[in-house]
Amino acid sequence: MSATQNRNPLLGYGLLFGAIALLPALGVYPIFVMKVLCFALFACAFNLLVGFTGLLSFGHAAFLGTAAYGAGHALKVWGLPTPLGLLFGMLAAGGVGLVFGLLAIRRTGIYFSMITLALSQMLFFVFLQAPFTGGEDGLQSVPRGHFLGLDLANDLSLYYVVLGLFIAGFWLIYRTVHSPFGQVLTSIRENEPRAISLGYDVDRFKLLAFVLSAMLAGLAGATKTLVLGFATLTDAVWTTSGLVILMTLVGGMGTLVGPMLGALIIIALENKIGDLGKALADVSGIAWFNGLGESVSLVTGLIFIVCVLAFRRGLVGEALAWWERRRQAPARG
């Protein structure tokens, strides 16, 4: 019975990834889906820290930005092969995560969150001034190169490489959550004093989770640079940290698929809200809707308010809770 229960989620994930693989054949714009996949991995990495370890970071954009600049510089200036460039960006983010973790991990609650925010802002100003980042212009024209013999100048080839990287990152998160290490992280989230009383070195476990989350966020940032061909200060600014928090809350914190759905919703709104506003203006005759594309922050703020008031567990969390209540209803009857 337990083996069947373990196979069912994996089968569902396999079907989901198979459907994503078919999207280009259905006419979906590959660059848009790749951007969603990058932010979905970013949100899943953040969720590993906040949803399964109970550590709320306000500075996760630092890892996305570090890897974006690191991979972009390695590919454009140093001329490293694409796999090594991505690996360098990922390791650079892990190194920054180690430094941040060592400084912040001994604090809890809002103190931990504010330390990560402060450190992230310090790094942001380093990126603003450092010559290798291009300052406000960003790092432009990053070459895609080749990956295992595939020419990534072809969008379709790049699409399946990005999907493969996302699946690898998601699988690592899945294995972490369902391992003894993941169970310890969950116990720390639920009752840290009890975990300490059981003899676990809580700070070490939290630091490992922090660094792993940073490296996966770095993989997302490095991949994003490969897809878009540039890295900018937007990758490292504090609003990006807020954006990933919103993605996780909307989709469902503490669920594996929730951050993916949240990333899809937020990125789709950012890219398509102008078209939606124009359609609403045409239907309603209200000219104000034409300016909706310039009010992305307003719309995401409204989504956040609705989510907090009506969907405290997020969309996936609420759906799972509803299904659990429905499944248990006959048993109670």
mmCIF file of C-alpha atoms in Angstrom, residues 25-308:
data_model
loop_
_atom_site.group_PDB
_atom_site.id
_atom_site.type_symbol
_atom_site.label_atom_id
_atom_site.label_comp_id
_atom_site.label_asym_id
_atom_site.label_seq_id
_atom_site.Cartn_x
_atom_site.Cartn_y
_atom_site.Cartn_z
ATOM 1 C CA ALA A 25 4.225 21.351 -30.212
ATOM 2 C CA LEU A 26 0.924 22.933 -29.170
ATOM 3 C CA GLY A 27 2.102 26.376 -30.224
ATOM 4 C CA VAL A 28 3.057 27.785 -26.826
ATOM 5 C CA TYR A 29 5.893 30.331 -26.965
ATOM 6 C CA PRO A 30 8.999 28.454 -25.683
ATOM 7 C CA ILE A 31 10.754 31.513 -24.186
ATOM 8 C CA PHE A 32 7.739 32.252 -21.986
ATOM 9 C CA VAL A 33 7.570 28.679 -20.684
ATOM 10 C CA MET A 34 11.323 28.638 -20.041
ATOM 11 C CA LYS A 35 11.032 31.861 -18.033
ATOM 12 C CA VAL A 36 8.214 30.303 -16.005
ATOM 13 C CA LEU A 37 10.327 27.183 -15.400
ATOM 14 C CA CYS A 38 13.242 29.301 -14.152
ATOM 15 C CA PHE A 39 11.053 31.170 -11.681
ATOM 16 C CA ALA A 40 9.267 27.948 -10.735
ATOM 17 C CA LEU A 41 12.616 26.422 -9.758
ATOM 18 C CA PHE A 42 13.450 29.619 -7.864
ATOM 19 C CA ALA A 43 10.151 29.372 -5.973
ATOM 20 C CA CYS A 44 10.634 25.652 -5.262
ATOM 21 C CA ALA A 45 14.115 26.394 -3.877
ATOM 22 C CA PHE A 46 12.697 29.121 -1.652
ATOM 23 C CA ASN A 47 9.883 26.813 -0.549
ATOM 24 C CA LEU A 48 12.431 24.207 0.562
ATOM 25 C CA LEU A 49 13.662 26.770 3.076
ATOM 26 C CA VAL A 50 10.431 28.397 4.225
ATOM 27 C CA GLY A 51 7.887 25.625 3.645
ATOM 28 C CA PHE A 52 9.865 22.636 4.905
ATOM 29 C CA THR A 53 12.400 24.217 7.282
ATOM 30 C CA GLY A 54 10.449 27.195 8.590
ATOM 31 C CA LEU A 55 13.066 29.845 7.705
ATOM 32 C CA LEU A 56 11.651 32.935 6.008
ATOM 33 C CA SER A 57 14.338 34.636 3.934
ATOM 34 C CA PHE A 58 13.803 38.161 2.626
ATOM 35 C CA GLY A 59 17.023 38.041 0.620
ATOM 36 C CA HIS A 60 16.720 35.138 -1.794
ATOM 37 C CA ALA A 61 17.132 37.430 -4.796
ATOM 38 C CA ALA A 62 20.807 37.668 -3.827
ATOM 39 C CA PHE A 63 21.335 34.042 -4.869
ATOM 40 C CA LEU A 64 19.365 34.428 -8.101
ATOM 41 C CA GLY A 65 21.382 37.543 -8.966
ATOM 42 C CA THR A 66 24.749 36.087 -7.962
ATOM 43 C CA ALA A 67 24.269 33.076 -10.213
ATOM 44 C CA ALA A 68 22.843 35.180 -13.039
ATOM 45 C CA TYR A 69 25.883 37.466 -13.071
ATOM 46 C CA GLY A 70 28.330 34.651 -12.322
ATOM 47 C CA ALA A 71 27.114 32.388 -15.111
ATOM 48 C CA GLY A 72 26.799 35.292 -17.541
ATOM 49 C CA HIS A 73 30.353 36.474 -16.845
ATOM 50 C CA ALA A 74 31.747 32.943 -17.085
ATOM 51 C CA LEU A 75 30.048 32.345 -20.430
ATOM 52 C CA LYS A 76 30.667 35.741 -22.037
ATOM 53 C CA VAL A 77 34.038 36.874 -20.668
ATOM 54 C CA TRP A 78 35.790 33.662 -19.704
ATOM 55 C CA GLY A 79 34.307 31.638 -22.556
ATOM 56 C CA LEU A 80 33.544 28.600 -20.411
ATOM 57 C CA PRO A 81 31.401 25.813 -21.899
ATOM 58 C CA THR A 82 27.739 26.220 -21.052
ATOM 59 C CA PRO A 83 27.544 23.372 -18.469
ATOM 60 C CA LEU A 84 30.586 24.765 -16.624
ATOM 61 C CA GLY A 85 29.164 28.279 -16.765
ATOM 62 C CA LEU A 86 25.903 27.110 -15.198
ATOM 63 C CA LEU A 87 27.826 25.131 -12.590
ATOM 64 C CA PHE A 88 29.959 28.152 -11.744
ATOM 65 C CA GLY A 89 26.876 30.316 -11.235
ATOM 66 C CA MET A 90 25.297 27.659 -9.047
ATOM 67 C CA LEU A 91 28.441 27.262 -6.916
ATOM 68 C CA ALA A 92 28.824 31.036 -6.607
ATOM 69 C CA ALA A 93 25.275 31.257 -5.263
ATOM 70 C CA GLY A 94 26.038 28.404 -2.862
ATOM 71 C CA GLY A 95 29.127 30.245 -1.617
ATOM 72 C CA VAL A 96 27.109 33.410 -0.982
ATOM 73 C CA GLY A 97 24.463 31.263 0.703
ATOM 74 C CA LEU A 98 27.106 29.787 3.001
ATOM 75 C CA VAL A 99 28.279 33.255 4.051
ATOM 76 C CA PHE A 100 24.721 34.508 4.543
ATOM 77 C CA GLY A 101 23.796 31.375 6.459
ATOM 78 C CA LEU A 102 26.745 31.569 8.818
ATOM 79 C CA LEU A 103 25.796 35.156 9.650
ATOM 80 C CA ALA A 104 22.022 34.701 9.916
ATOM 81 C CA ILE A 105 21.319 31.131 10.944
ATOM 82 C CA ARG A 106 21.738 31.684 14.694
ATOM 83 C CA ARG A 107 18.856 34.159 14.679
ATOM 84 C CA THR A 108 15.212 33.190 14.427
ATOM 85 C CA GLY A 109 11.948 34.733 13.328
ATOM 86 C CA ILE A 110 11.911 38.292 12.072
ATOM 87 C CA TYR A 111 15.555 38.792 13.088
ATOM 88 C CA PHE A 112 16.652 36.063 10.687
ATOM 89 C CA SER A 113 14.495 37.542 7.910
ATOM 90 C CA MET A 114 15.809 41.074 8.408
ATOM 91 C CA ILE A 115 19.437 39.922 8.437
ATOM 92 C CA THR A 116 18.957 38.145 5.106
ATOM 93 C CA LEU A 117 17.312 41.291 3.701
ATOM 94 C CA ALA A 118 20.167 43.501 4.894
ATOM 95 C CA LEU A 119 22.819 41.182 3.472
ATOM 96 C CA SER A 120 20.957 40.948 0.186
ATOM 97 C CA GLN A 121 20.775 44.727 -0.119
ATOM 98 C CA MET A 122 24.491 45.016 0.599
ATOM 99 C CA LEU A 123 25.183 42.587 -2.230
ATOM 100 C CA PHE A 124 22.802 44.496 -4.493
ATOM 101 C CA PHE A 125 24.885 47.655 -4.070
ATOM 102 C CA VAL A 126 28.032 45.640 -4.814
ATOM 103 C CA PHE A 127 26.435 44.533 -8.089
ATOM 104 C CA LEU A 128 25.438 48.136 -8.799
ATOM 105 C CA GLN A 129 29.043 49.342 -8.496
ATOM 106 C CA ALA A 130 31.063 46.337 -9.703
ATOM 107 C CA PRO A 131 32.464 46.713 -13.242
ATOM 108 C CA PHE A 132 31.840 43.104 -14.266
ATOM 109 C CA THR A 133 28.043 43.455 -13.854
ATOM 110 C CA GLY A 134 27.618 46.359 -16.243
ATOM 111 C CA GLY A 135 25.958 48.460 -13.543
ATOM 112 C CA GLU A 136 22.508 49.723 -14.481
ATOM 113 C CA ASP A 137 22.954 48.499 -18.068
ATOM 114 C CA GLY A 138 23.411 44.922 -16.922
ATOM 115 C CA LEU A 139 25.400 42.120 -18.495
ATOM 116 C CA GLN A 140 24.202 41.883 -22.096
ATOM 117 C CA SER A 141 24.600 39.483 -25.031
ATOM 118 C CA VAL A 142 25.441 36.369 -23.023
ATOM 119 C CA PRO A 143 26.038 33.501 -25.490
ATOM 120 C CA ARG A 144 24.051 30.305 -25.126
ATOM 121 C CA GLY A 145 26.728 27.997 -26.487
ATOM 122 C CA HIS A 146 26.235 24.230 -26.602
ATOM 123 C CA PHE A 147 25.043 21.665 -24.077
ATOM 124 C CA LEU A 148 25.940 17.993 -24.569
ATOM 125 C CA GLY A 149 26.212 18.534 -28.314
ATOM 126 C CA LEU A 150 22.982 20.534 -28.626
ATOM 127 C CA ASP A 151 23.166 23.983 -30.208
ATOM 128 C CA LEU A 152 21.303 26.169 -27.710
ATOM 129 C CA ALA A 153 20.854 28.949 -30.274
ATOM 130 C CA ASN A 154 17.850 26.857 -31.281
ATOM 131 C CA ASP A 155 15.000 27.748 -28.891
ATOM 132 C CA LEU A 156 13.565 24.238 -29.002
ATOM 133 C CA SER A 157 16.886 22.617 -28.044
ATOM 134 C CA LEU A 158 17.288 25.122 -25.211
ATOM 135 C CA TYR A 159 13.717 24.416 -24.115
ATOM 136 C CA TYR A 160 14.375 20.752 -23.413
ATOM 137 C CA VAL A 161 17.697 21.520 -21.707
ATOM 138 C CA VAL A 162 15.913 23.982 -19.391
ATOM 139 C CA LEU A 163 13.153 21.457 -18.751
ATOM 140 C CA GLY A 164 15.769 18.817 -17.928
ATOM 141 C CA LEU A 165 17.525 21.176 -15.508
ATOM 142 C CA PHE A 166 14.216 21.994 -13.852
ATOM 143 C CA ILE A 167 13.323 18.315 -13.469
ATOM 144 C CA ALA A 168 16.767 17.632 -11.970
ATOM 145 C CA GLY A 169 16.318 20.466 -9.459
ATOM 146 C CA PHE A 170 12.772 19.386 -8.626
ATOM 147 C CA TRP A 171 13.876 15.766 -8.166
ATOM 148 C CA LEU A 172 16.607 16.900 -5.765
ATOM 149 C CA ILE A 173 14.045 18.839 -3.732
ATOM 150 C CA TYR A 174 11.670 15.864 -3.754
ATOM 151 C CA ARG A 175 14.400 13.488 -2.580
ATOM 152 C CA THR A 176 15.507 15.942 0.097
ATOM 153 C CA VAL A 177 11.998 16.383 1.478
ATOM 154 C CA HIS A 178 11.376 12.618 1.568
ATOM 155 C CA SER A 179 14.732 11.707 3.103
ATOM 156 C CA PRO A 180 15.691 11.401 6.787
ATOM 157 C CA PHE A 181 17.392 14.782 6.375
ATOM 158 C CA GLY A 182 14.085 16.241 5.183
ATOM 159 C CA GLN A 183 12.263 14.727 8.139
ATOM 160 C CA VAL A 184 14.673 16.451 10.487
ATOM 161 C CA LEU A 185 14.054 19.748 8.696
ATOM 162 C CA THR A 186 10.306 19.251 9.134
ATOM 163 C CA SER A 187 10.759 18.525 12.831
ATOM 164 C CA ILE A 188 12.787 21.742 13.171
ATOM 165 C CA ARG A 189 9.970 23.648 11.501
ATOM 166 C CA GLU A 190 7.327 22.104 13.735
ATOM 167 C CA ASN A 191 9.151 22.150 17.075
ATOM 168 C CA GLU A 192 12.761 23.313 17.146
ATOM 169 C CA PRO A 193 13.256 22.936 20.934
ATOM 170 C CA ARG A 194 12.175 19.295 20.728
ATOM 171 C CA ALA A 195 14.564 18.666 17.811
ATOM 172 C CA ILE A 196 17.360 20.097 19.970
ATOM 173 C CA SER A 197 16.328 17.907 22.896
ATOM 174 C CA LEU A 198 16.557 14.840 20.635
ATOM 175 C CA GLY A 199 20.221 15.626 20.038
ATOM 176 C CA TYR A 200 20.130 17.153 16.554
ATOM 177 C CA ASP A 201 22.568 19.924 15.712
ATOM 178 C CA VAL A 202 19.803 22.250 14.561
ATOM 179 C CA ASP A 203 22.061 25.045 13.352
ATOM 180 C CA ARG A 204 23.990 22.659 11.123
ATOM 181 C CA PHE A 205 20.811 21.265 9.576
ATOM 182 C CA LYS A 206 19.436 24.759 8.967
ATOM 183 C CA LEU A 207 22.716 25.867 7.410
ATOM 184 C CA LEU A 208 22.739 22.868 5.055
ATOM 185 C CA ALA A 209 19.133 23.606 4.041
ATOM 186 C CA PHE A 210 20.005 27.269 3.510
ATOM 187 C CA VAL A 211 22.981 26.492 1.270
ATOM 188 C CA LEU A 212 21.043 23.877 -0.715
ATOM 189 C CA SER A 213 18.204 26.350 -1.236
ATOM 190 C CA ALA A 214 20.723 29.003 -2.331
ATOM 191 C CA MET A 215 22.361 26.654 -4.841
ATOM 192 C CA LEU A 216 19.024 25.668 -6.379
ATOM 193 C CA ALA A 217 18.017 29.325 -6.559
ATOM 194 C CA GLY A 218 21.385 29.868 -8.223
ATOM 195 C CA LEU A 219 20.633 27.186 -10.800
ATOM 196 C CA ALA A 220 17.423 29.062 -11.576
ATOM 197 C CA GLY A 221 19.297 32.357 -11.948
ATOM 198 C CA ALA A 222 22.023 30.886 -14.149
ATOM 199 C CA THR A 223 19.439 29.200 -16.366
ATOM 200 C CA LYS A 224 17.455 32.429 -16.630
ATOM 201 C CA THR A 225 20.555 34.240 -17.910
ATOM 202 C CA LEU A 226 21.053 31.489 -20.488
ATOM 203 C CA VAL A 227 17.444 31.785 -21.663
ATOM 204 C CA LEU A 228 17.178 35.577 -21.852
ATOM 205 C CA GLY A 229 20.800 36.319 -22.746
ATOM 206 C CA PHE A 230 21.307 38.965 -20.075
ATOM 207 C CA ALA A 231 21.527 39.566 -16.328
ATOM 208 C CA THR A 232 20.390 42.820 -14.726
ATOM 209 C CA LEU A 233 19.994 44.396 -11.309
ATOM 210 C CA THR A 234 16.353 43.279 -11.350
ATOM 211 C CA ASP A 235 17.586 39.769 -10.623
ATOM 212 C CA ALA A 236 19.114 40.891 -7.315
ATOM 213 C CA VAL A 237 16.765 43.645 -6.133
ATOM 214 C CA TRP A 238 14.675 43.189 -2.967
ATOM 215 C CA THR A 239 11.389 43.220 -4.921
ATOM 216 C CA THR A 240 12.430 39.938 -6.564
ATOM 217 C CA SER A 241 12.695 38.418 -3.089
ATOM 218 C CA GLY A 242 9.166 39.654 -2.431
ATOM 219 C CA LEU A 243 8.016 38.212 -5.741
ATOM 220 C CA VAL A 244 9.221 34.701 -4.884
ATOM 221 C CA ILE A 245 7.489 34.937 -1.493
ATOM 222 C CA LEU A 246 4.268 35.852 -3.306
ATOM 223 C CA MET A 247 4.660 32.943 -5.745
ATOM 224 C CA THR A 248 5.067 30.509 -2.861
ATOM 225 C CA LEU A 249 2.128 31.879 -0.888
ATOM 226 C CA VAL A 250 -0.215 31.936 -3.891
ATOM 227 C CA GLY A 251 0.660 28.402 -4.966
ATOM 228 C CA GLY A 252 0.891 26.823 -1.529
ATOM 229 C CA MET A 253 3.749 26.931 0.945
ATOM 230 C CA GLY A 254 4.943 23.508 2.070
ATOM 231 C CA THR A 255 3.692 21.768 -1.088
ATOM 232 C CA LEU A 256 5.903 20.615 -3.931
ATOM 233 C CA VAL A 257 3.715 21.713 -6.849
ATOM 234 C CA GLY A 258 2.347 24.897 -5.261
ATOM 235 C CA PRO A 259 5.353 27.136 -6.019
ATOM 236 C CA MET A 260 5.244 26.001 -9.653
ATOM 237 C CA LEU A 261 1.621 27.094 -9.959
ATOM 238 C CA GLY A 262 2.351 30.342 -8.145
ATOM 239 C CA ALA A 263 5.238 31.107 -10.510
ATOM 240 C CA LEU A 264 3.020 30.427 -13.521
ATOM 241 C CA ILE A 265 0.299 32.761 -12.242
ATOM 242 C CA ILE A 266 2.619 35.644 -11.350
ATOM 243 C CA ILE A 267 4.794 35.447 -14.484
ATOM 244 C CA ALA A 268 1.715 35.079 -16.702
ATOM 245 C CA LEU A 269 0.216 38.187 -15.097
ATOM 246 C CA GLU A 270 3.429 40.155 -15.582
ATOM 247 C CA ASN A 271 3.612 39.213 -19.250
ATOM 248 C CA LYS A 272 -0.036 39.090 -20.245
ATOM 249 C CA ILE A 273 -1.803 41.625 -18.034
ATOM 250 C CA GLY A 274 -1.514 44.298 -20.728
ATOM 251 C CA ASP A 275 -3.371 42.063 -23.189
ATOM 252 C CA LEU A 276 -5.955 41.253 -20.510
ATOM 253 C CA GLY A 277 -6.477 44.941 -19.782
ATOM 254 C CA LYS A 278 -6.976 45.722 -23.470
ATOM 255 C CA ALA A 279 -9.529 42.903 -23.773
ATOM 256 C CA LEU A 280 -11.404 44.159 -20.712
ATOM 257 C CA ALA A 281 -11.392 47.690 -22.124
ATOM 258 C CA ASP A 282 -12.823 46.442 -25.425
ATOM 259 C CA VAL A 283 -15.561 44.456 -23.676
ATOM 260 C CA SER A 284 -16.511 46.966 -20.992
ATOM 261 C CA GLY A 285 -15.754 50.213 -22.768
ATOM 262 C CA ILE A 286 -13.827 51.431 -19.704
ATOM 263 C CA ALA A 287 -10.643 53.096 -20.923
ATOM 264 C CA TRP A 288 -8.921 52.692 -17.540
ATOM 265 C CA PHE A 289 -8.303 49.022 -18.279
ATOM 266 C CA ASN A 290 -5.927 50.010 -21.103
ATOM 267 C CA GLY A 291 -3.436 51.137 -18.465
ATOM 268 C CA LEU A 292 -3.620 47.881 -16.539
ATOM 269 C CA GLY A 293 -0.336 46.729 -18.036
ATOM 270 C CA GLU A 294 1.423 49.500 -16.115
ATOM 271 C CA SER A 295 -0.220 48.456 -12.825
ATOM 272 C CA VAL A 296 1.324 45.023 -12.324
ATOM 273 C CA SER A 297 2.244 45.840 -8.719
ATOM 274 C CA LEU A 298 -1.376 46.797 -7.989
ATOM 275 C CA VAL A 299 -2.692 43.515 -9.389
ATOM 276 C CA THR A 300 -0.106 41.365 -7.585
ATOM 277 C CA GLY A 301 -0.880 43.254 -4.370
ATOM 278 C CA LEU A 302 -4.584 42.478 -4.778
ATOM 279 C CA ILE A 303 -3.738 38.823 -5.419
ATOM 280 C CA PHE A 304 -1.690 38.765 -2.221
ATOM 281 C CA ILE A 305 -4.591 40.248 -0.211
ATOM 282 C CA VAL A 306 -7.079 37.758 -1.658
ATOM 283 C CA CYS A 307 -4.696 34.876 -1.014
ATOM 284 C CA VAL A 308 -4.149 35.872 2.617
#
